[in-house]
PDB file of C-alpha atoms and ligand atoms in Angstrom:
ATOM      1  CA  UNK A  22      95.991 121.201  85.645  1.00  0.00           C
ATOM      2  CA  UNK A  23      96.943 119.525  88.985  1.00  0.00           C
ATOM      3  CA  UNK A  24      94.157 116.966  90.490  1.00  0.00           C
ATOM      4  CA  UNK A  25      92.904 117.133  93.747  1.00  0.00           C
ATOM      5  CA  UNK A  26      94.032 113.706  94.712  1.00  0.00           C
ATOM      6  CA  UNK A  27      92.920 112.392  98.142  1.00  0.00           C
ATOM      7  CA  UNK A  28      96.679 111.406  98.853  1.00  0.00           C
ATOM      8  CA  UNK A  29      99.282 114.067  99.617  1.00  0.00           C
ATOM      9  CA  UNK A  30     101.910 112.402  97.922  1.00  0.00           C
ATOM     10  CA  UNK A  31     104.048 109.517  97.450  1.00  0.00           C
ATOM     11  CA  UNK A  32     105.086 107.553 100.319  1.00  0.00           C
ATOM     12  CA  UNK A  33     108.803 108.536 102.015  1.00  0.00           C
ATOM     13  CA  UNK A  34     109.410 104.965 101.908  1.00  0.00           C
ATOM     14  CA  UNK A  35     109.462 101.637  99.582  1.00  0.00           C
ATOM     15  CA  UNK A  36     106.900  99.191 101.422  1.00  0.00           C
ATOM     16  CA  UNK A  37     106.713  95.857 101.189  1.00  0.00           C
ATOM     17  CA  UNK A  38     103.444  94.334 101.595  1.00  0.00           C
ATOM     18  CA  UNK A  39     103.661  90.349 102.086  1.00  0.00           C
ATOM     19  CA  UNK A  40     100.995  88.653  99.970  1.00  0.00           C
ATOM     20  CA  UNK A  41      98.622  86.242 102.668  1.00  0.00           C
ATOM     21  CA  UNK A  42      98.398  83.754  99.728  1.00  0.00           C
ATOM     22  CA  UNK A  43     101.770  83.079  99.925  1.00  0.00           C
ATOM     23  CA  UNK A  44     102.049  82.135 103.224  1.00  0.00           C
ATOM     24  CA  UNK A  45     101.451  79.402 105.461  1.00  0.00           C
ATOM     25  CA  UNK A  46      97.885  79.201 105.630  1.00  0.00           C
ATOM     26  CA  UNK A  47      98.179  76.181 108.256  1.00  0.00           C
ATOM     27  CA  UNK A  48     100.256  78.156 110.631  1.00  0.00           C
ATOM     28  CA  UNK A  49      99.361  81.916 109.693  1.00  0.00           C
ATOM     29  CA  UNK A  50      99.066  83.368 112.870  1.00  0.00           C
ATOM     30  CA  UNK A  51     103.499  82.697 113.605  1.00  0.00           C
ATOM     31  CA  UNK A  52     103.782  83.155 109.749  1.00  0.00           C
ATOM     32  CA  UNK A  53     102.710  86.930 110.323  1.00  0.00           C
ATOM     33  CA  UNK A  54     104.484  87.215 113.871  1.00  0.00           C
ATOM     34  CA  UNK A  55     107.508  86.256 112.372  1.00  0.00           C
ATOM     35  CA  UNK A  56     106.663  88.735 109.211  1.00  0.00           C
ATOM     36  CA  UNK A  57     106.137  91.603 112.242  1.00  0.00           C
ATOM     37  CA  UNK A  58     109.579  90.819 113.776  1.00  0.00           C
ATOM     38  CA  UNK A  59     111.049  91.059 110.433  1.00  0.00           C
ATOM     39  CA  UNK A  60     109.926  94.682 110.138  1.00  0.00           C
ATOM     40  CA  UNK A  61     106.595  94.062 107.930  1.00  0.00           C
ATOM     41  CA  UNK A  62     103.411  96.703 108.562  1.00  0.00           C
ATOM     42  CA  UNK A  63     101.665  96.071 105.694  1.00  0.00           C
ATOM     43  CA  UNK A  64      99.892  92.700 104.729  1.00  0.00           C
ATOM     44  CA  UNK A  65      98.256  91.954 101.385  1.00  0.00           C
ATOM     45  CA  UNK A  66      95.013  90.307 101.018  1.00  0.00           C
ATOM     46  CA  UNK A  67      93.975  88.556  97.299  1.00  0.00           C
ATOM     47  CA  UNK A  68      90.213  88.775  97.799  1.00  0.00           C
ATOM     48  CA  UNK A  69      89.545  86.423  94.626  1.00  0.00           C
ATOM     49  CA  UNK A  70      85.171  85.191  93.910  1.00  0.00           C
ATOM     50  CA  UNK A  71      86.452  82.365  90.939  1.00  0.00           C
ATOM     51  CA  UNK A  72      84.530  84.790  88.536  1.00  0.00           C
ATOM     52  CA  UNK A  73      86.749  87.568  87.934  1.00  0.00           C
ATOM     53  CA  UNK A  74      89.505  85.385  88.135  1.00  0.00           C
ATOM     54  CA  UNK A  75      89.012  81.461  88.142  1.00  0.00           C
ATOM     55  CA  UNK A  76      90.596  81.055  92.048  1.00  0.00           C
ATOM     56  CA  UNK A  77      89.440  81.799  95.558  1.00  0.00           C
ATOM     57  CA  UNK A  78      92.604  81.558  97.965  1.00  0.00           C
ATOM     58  CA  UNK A  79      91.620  83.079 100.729  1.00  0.00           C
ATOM     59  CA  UNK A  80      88.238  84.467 102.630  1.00  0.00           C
ATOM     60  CA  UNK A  81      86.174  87.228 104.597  1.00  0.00           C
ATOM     61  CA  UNK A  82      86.350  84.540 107.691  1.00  0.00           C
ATOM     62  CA  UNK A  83      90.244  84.338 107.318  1.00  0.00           C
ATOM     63  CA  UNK A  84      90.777  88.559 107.297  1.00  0.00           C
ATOM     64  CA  UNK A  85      88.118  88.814 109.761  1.00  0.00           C
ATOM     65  CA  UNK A  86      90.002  86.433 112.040  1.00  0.00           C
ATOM     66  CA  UNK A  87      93.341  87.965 111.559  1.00  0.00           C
ATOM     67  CA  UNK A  88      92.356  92.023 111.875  1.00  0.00           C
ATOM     68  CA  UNK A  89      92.452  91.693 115.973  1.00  0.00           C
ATOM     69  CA  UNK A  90      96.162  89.617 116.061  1.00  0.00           C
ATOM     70  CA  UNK A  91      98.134  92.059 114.185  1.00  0.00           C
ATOM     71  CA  UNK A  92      98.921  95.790 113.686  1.00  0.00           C
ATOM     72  CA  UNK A  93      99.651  95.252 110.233  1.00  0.00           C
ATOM     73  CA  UNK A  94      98.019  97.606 107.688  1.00  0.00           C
ATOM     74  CA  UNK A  95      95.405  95.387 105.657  1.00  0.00           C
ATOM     75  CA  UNK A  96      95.774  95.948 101.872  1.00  0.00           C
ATOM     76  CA  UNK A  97      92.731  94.315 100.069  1.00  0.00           C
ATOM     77  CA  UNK A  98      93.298  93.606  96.565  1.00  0.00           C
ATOM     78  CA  UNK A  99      89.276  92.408  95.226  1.00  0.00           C
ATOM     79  CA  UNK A 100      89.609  90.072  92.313  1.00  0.00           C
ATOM     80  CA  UNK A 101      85.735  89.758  92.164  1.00  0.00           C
ATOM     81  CA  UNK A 102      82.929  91.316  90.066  1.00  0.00           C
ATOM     82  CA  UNK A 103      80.141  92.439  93.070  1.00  0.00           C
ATOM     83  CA  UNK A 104      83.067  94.982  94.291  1.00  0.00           C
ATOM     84  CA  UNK A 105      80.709  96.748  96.391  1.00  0.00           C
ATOM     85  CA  UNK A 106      79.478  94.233  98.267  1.00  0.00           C
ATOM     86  CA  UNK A 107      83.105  93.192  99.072  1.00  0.00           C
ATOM     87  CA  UNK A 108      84.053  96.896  99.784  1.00  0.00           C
ATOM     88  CA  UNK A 109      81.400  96.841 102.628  1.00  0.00           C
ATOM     89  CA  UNK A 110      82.184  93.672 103.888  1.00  0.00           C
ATOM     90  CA  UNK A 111      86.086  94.529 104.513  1.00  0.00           C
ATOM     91  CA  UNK A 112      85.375  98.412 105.626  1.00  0.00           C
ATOM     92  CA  UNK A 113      83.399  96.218 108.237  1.00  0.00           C
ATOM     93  CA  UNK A 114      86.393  94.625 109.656  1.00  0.00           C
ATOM     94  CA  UNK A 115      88.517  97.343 109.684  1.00  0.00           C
ATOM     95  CA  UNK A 116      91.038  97.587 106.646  1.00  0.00           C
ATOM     96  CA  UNK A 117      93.623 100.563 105.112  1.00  0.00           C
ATOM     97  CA  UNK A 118      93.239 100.255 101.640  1.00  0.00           C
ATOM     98  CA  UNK A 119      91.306  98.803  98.768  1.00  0.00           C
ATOM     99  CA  UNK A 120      92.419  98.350  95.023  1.00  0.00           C
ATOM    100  CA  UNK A 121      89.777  97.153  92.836  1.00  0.00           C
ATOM    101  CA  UNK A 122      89.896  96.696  89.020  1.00  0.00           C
ATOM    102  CA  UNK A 123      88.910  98.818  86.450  1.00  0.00           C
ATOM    103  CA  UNK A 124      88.182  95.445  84.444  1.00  0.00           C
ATOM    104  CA  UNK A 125      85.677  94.280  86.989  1.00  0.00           C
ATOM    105  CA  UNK A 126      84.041  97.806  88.308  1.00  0.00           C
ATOM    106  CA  UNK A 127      80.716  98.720  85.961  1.00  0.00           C
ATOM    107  CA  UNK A 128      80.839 102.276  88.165  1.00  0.00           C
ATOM    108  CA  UNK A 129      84.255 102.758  88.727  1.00  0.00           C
ATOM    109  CA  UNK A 130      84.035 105.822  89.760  1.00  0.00           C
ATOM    110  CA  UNK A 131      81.106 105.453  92.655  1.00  0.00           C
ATOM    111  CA  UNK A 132      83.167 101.871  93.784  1.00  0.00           C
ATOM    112  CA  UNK A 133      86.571 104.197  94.727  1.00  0.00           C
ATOM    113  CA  UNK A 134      83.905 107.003  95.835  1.00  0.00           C
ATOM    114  CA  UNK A 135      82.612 104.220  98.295  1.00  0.00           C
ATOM    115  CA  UNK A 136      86.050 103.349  99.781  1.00  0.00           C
ATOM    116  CA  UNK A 137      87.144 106.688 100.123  1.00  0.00           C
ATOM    117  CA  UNK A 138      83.357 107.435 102.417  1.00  0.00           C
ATOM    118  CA  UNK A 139      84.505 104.750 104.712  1.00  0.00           C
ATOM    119  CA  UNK A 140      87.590 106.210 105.189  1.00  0.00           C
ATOM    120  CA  UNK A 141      89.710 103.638 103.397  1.00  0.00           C
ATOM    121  CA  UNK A 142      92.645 104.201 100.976  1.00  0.00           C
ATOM    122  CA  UNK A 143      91.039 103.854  97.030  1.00  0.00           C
ATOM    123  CA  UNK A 144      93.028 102.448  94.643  1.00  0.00           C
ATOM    124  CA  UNK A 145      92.865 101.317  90.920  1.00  0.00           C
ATOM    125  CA  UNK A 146      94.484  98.133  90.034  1.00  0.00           C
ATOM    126  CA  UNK A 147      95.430  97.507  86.293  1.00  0.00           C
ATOM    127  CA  UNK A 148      96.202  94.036  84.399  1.00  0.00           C
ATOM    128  CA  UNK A 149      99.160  93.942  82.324  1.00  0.00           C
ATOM    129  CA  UNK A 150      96.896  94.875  78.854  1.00  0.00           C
ATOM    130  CA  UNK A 151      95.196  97.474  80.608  1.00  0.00           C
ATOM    131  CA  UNK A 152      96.176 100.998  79.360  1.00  0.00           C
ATOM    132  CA  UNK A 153      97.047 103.931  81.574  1.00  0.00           C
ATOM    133  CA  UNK A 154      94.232 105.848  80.396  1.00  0.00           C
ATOM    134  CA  UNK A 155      91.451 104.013  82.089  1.00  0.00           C
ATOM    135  CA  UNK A 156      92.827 105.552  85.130  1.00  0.00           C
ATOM    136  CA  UNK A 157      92.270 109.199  83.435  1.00  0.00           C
ATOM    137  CA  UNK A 158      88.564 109.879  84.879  1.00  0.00           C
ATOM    138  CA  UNK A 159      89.400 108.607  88.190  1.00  0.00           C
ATOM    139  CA  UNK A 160      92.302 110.150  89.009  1.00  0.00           C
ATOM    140  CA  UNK A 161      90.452 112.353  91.916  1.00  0.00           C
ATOM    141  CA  UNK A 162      89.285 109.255  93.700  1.00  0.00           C
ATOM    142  CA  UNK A 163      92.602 107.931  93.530  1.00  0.00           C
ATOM    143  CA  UNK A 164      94.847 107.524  96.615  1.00  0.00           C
ATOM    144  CA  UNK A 165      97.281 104.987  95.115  1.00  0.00           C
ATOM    145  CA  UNK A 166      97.741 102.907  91.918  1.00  0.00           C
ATOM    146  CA  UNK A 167      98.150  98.651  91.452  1.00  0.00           C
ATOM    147  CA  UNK A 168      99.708  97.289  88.140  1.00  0.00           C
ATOM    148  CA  UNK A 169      99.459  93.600  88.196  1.00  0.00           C
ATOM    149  CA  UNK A 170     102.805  92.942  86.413  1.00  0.00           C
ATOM    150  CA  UNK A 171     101.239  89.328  86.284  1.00  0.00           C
ATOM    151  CA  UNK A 172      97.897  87.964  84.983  1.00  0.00           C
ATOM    152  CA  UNK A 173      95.742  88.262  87.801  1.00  0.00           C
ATOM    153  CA  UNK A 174      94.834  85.052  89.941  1.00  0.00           C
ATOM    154  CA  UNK A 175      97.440  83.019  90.941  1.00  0.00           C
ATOM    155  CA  UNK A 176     100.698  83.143  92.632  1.00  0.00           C
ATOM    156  CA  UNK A 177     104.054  81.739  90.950  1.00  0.00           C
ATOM    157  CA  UNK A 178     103.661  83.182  87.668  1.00  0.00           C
ATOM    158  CA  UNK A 179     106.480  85.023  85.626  1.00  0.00           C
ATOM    159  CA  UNK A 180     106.252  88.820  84.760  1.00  0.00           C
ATOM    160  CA  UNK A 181     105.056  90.404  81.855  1.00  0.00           C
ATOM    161  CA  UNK A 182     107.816  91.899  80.428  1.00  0.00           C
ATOM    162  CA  UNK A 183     106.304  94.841  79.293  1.00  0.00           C
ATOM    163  CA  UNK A 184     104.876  96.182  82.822  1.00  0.00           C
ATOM    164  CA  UNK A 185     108.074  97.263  83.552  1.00  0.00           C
ATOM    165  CA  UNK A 186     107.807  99.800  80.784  1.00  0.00           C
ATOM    166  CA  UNK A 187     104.491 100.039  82.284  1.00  0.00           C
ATOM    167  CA  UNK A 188     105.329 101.239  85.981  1.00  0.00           C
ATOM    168  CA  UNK A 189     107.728 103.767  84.624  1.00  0.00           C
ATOM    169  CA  UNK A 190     105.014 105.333  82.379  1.00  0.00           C
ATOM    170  CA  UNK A 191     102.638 105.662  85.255  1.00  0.00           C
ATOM    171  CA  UNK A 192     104.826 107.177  86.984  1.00  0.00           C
ATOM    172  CA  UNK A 193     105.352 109.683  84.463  1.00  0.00           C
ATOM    173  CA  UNK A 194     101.637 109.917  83.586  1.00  0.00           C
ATOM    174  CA  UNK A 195     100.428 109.963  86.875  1.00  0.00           C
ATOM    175  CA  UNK A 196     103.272 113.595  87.530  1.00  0.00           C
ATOM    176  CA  UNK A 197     101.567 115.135  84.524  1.00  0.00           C
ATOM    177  CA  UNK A 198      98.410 115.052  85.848  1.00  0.00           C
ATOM    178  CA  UNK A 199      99.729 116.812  89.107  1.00  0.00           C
ATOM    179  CA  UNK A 200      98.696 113.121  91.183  1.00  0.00           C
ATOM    180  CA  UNK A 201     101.926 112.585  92.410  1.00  0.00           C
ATOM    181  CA  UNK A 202     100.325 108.726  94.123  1.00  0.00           C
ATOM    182  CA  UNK A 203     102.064 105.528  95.605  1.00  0.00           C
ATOM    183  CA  UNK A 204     102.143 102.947  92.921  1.00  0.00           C
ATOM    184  CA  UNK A 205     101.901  99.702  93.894  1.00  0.00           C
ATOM    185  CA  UNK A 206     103.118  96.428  91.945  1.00  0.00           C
ATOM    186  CA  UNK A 207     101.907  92.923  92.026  1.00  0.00           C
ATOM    187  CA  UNK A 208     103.068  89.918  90.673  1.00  0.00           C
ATOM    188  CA  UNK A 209     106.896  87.932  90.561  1.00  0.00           C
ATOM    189  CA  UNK A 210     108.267  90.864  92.878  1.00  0.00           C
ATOM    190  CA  UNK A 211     111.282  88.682  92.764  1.00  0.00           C
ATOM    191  CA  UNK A 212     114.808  89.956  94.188  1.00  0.00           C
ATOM    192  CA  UNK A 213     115.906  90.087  90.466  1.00  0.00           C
ATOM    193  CA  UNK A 214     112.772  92.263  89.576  1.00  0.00           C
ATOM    194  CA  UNK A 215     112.615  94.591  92.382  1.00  0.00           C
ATOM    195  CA  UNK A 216     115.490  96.547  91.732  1.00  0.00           C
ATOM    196  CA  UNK A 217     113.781  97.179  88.300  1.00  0.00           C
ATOM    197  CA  UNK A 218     110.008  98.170  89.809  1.00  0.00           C
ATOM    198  CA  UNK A 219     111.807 100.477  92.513  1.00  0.00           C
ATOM    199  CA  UNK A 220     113.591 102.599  89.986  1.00  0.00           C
ATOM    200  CA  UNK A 221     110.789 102.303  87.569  1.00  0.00           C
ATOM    201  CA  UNK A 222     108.599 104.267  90.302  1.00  0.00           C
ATOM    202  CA  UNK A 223     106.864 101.173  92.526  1.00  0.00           C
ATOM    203  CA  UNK A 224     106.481 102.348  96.390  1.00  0.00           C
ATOM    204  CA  UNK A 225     104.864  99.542  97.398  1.00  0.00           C
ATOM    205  CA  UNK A 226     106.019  95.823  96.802  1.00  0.00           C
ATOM    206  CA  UNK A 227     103.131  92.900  96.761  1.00  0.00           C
ATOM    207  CA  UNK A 228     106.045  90.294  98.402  1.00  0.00           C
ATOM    208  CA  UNK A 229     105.099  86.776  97.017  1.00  0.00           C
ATOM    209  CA  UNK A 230     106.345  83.324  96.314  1.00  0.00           C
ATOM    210  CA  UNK A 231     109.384  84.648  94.357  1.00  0.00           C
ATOM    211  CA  UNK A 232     111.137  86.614  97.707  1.00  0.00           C
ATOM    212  CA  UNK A 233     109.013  87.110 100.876  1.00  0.00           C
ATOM    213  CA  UNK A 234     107.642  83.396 101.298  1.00  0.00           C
ATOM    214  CA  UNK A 235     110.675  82.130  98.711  1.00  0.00           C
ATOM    215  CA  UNK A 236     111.471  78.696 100.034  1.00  0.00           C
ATOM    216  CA  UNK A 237     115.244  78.859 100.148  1.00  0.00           C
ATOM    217  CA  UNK A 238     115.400  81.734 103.128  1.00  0.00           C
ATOM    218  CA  UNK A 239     113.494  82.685 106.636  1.00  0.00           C
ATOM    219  CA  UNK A 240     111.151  85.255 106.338  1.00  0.00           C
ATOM    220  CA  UNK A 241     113.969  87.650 107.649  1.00  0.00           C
ATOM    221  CA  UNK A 242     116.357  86.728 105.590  1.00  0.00           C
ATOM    222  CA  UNK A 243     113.855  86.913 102.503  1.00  0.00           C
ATOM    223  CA  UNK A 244     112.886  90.778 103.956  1.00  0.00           C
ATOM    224  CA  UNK A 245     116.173  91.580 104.574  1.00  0.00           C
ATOM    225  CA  UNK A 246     117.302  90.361 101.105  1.00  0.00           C
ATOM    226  CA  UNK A 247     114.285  92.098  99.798  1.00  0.00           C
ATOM    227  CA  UNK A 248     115.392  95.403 101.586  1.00  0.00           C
ATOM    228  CA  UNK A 249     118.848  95.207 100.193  1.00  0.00           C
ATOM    229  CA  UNK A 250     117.318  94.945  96.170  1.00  0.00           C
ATOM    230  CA  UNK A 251     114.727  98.012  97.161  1.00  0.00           C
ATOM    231  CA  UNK A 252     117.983 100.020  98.515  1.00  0.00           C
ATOM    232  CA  UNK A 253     119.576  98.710  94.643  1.00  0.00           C
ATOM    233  CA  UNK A 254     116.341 100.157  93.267  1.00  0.00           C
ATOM    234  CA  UNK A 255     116.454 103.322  94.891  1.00  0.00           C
ATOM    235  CA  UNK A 256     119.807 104.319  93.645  1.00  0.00           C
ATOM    236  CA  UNK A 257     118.632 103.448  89.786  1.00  0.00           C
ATOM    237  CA  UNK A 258     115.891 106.368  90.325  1.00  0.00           C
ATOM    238  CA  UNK A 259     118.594 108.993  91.063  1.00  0.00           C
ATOM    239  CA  UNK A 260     120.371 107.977  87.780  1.00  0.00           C
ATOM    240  CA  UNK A 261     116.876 107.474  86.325  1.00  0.00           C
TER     241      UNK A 261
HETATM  242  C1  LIG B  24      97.948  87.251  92.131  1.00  0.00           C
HETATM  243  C2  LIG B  24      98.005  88.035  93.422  1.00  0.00           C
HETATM  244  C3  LIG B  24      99.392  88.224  93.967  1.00  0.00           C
HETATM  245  C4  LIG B  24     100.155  86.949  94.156  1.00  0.00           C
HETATM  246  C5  LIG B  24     101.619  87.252  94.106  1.00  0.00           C
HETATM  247  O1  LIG B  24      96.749  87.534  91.469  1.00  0.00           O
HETATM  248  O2  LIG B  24      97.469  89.314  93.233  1.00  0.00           O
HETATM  249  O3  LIG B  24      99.329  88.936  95.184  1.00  0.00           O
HETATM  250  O4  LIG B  24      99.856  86.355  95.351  1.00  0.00           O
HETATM  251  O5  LIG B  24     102.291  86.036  94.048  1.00  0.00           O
HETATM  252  P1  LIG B  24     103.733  85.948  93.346  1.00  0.00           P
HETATM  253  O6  LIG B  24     104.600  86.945  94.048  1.00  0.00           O
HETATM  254  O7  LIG B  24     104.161  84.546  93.549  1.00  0.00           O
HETATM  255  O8  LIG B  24     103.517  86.330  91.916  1.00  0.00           O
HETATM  256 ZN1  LIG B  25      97.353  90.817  94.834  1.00  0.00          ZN
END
C-alpha cells in the first residue's frame, strides 16, 4: 500500500552536497564562494558530539556563522546521541534538512516527527551494517534517505563494498513501499564510485576528500569532474 511520504518524489536532479569537513576550515568563507561559483546549492554539515562517533569536526558556532554568507541549502547530518537537542539548536539557525541515525535515536519516530514540525526535511541515515528494515516504521516521516557507505566519523576512509548493493536495494525497497524518496550517500563519493551510487539510485552526493576538496584539482574542476561521473551514472540507470 503506497505511504504517505512527506516528499513528492525523487529529486529531477543528482545533487552534490560538499561535505564542510572537508574543506578549508581556515579560509571557509572563499572555500564556499568558490564552491557557489562552481554551481554548488547544497552544503553538508557532520554535526559529530565524540559519543556517537569518537570525533567532533565541526560546531553550532561554525553553522551559525555561515547560515547568513551563503544561499546554500544546509544539510545537517547529527552524529550525536541527544538528537533532539541538536534538532532544535539547527532549526534555530535556519537549516533544509536533517538526517539523524536510527543507531543513535531511542524515539526515532518522534526525532523525524520533530524535524518535519519545524518545517525541515527528515531523513534517516543508515551505517553500512544497518539493515533496510529499520527504516520500515518510519517510512511516513521520511522525506529522504542517508546510507553511510563508510563507517561513520571521519573523512578519508574507503567504501564498504557492500553499500553499493545496499543503495540499489533501497532503492528498490523504498518503490515497493510506494516512497519513491531522494537517497542520499555518504562516504568515499570518489569519481570512481559515483558513477556506481548514481546508477545504483543515489540523488544526492555527500562530496568529500576523495573528489570535491580532492587535492589534485580546483574546486571547479573537482565539480565539474564530479558532474561528468554523475552524467556516467545516469546513463547506467537507463540500462539498469
Ligand atoms: C563522515 C562524514 C562524511 C565525510 C565524507 O562521517 O559523514 O561527510 O566527511 O568524507 P569522505 O568523502 O572523505 O569520505
Ligand atoms: Zn556526513
Amino acid at each position: 500500500m503506497p505511504v504517505e511520504s512527506a516528499v513528492s518524489s525523487r529529486l529531477p536532479s543528482v545533487h552534490i552536497a560538499p561535505s564542510v569537513m572537508c574543506a578549508d576550515l581556515c579560509n571557509l568563507e572563499s572555500d564556499i564562494r568558490e564552491l557557489e561559483t562552481a554551481g554548488i546549492d547544497m552544503l553538508h554539515f557532520d554535526l559529530m558530539d565524540a559519543h556517537f562517533v569518537p570525533n567532533m569536526p565541526i560546531g553550532l558556532a561554525l553553522i551559525q556563522q555561515l547560515r547568513p554568507k551563503t544561499d546554500c541549502a544546509f544539510d545537517i547530518h547529527l552524529m550525536v546521541e541527544n538528537n533532539d537537542f541538536f534538532v532544535d539548536a539547527v532549526a534555530e539557525i535556519g537549516v533544509q534538512q536533517i538526517a539523524v541515525h536510527v543507531e543513535s535515536a531511542t524515539h526515532l519516530d518522534r526525532t523525524l516527527s520533530l524535524i518535519q514540525a519545524h518545517g525541515i526535511k527528515a531523513g534517516a541515515a543508515l551505517n553500512p551494517a544497518t539493515p533496510l528494515s529499520a527504516l520500515g516504521y518510519v517510512l511516513e516521516r521520511l522525506d529522504f534517505v542517508l546510507i553511510m557507505t563508510v563507517n561513520p566519523g571521519f573523512a578519508g576512509q574507503k567504501l564498504v563494498p557492500s553499500t553499493l548493493r545496499k543503495i540499489a536495494e533501497c532503492r528498490a525497497f523504498l518503490s515497493e513501499h510506494g516512497a519513491d524518496l531522494p537517497i542520499e550517500v555518504d562516504g568515499n563519493v570518489s569519481f570512481e564510485n559515483i558513477p556506481k551510487m548514481v546508477s545504483a539510485g543515489a540523488d544526492i552526493l555527500v562530496g568529500g576528500t576523495s573528489s570535491v576538496f580532492q587535492k589534485s584539482g580546483s574546486r571547479l574542476e573537482n565539480v565539474q569532474r564530479a558532474q561528468k561521473a554523475i552524467k556516467l551514472g545516469l546513463a547506467g540507470r537507463e540500462s539498469f
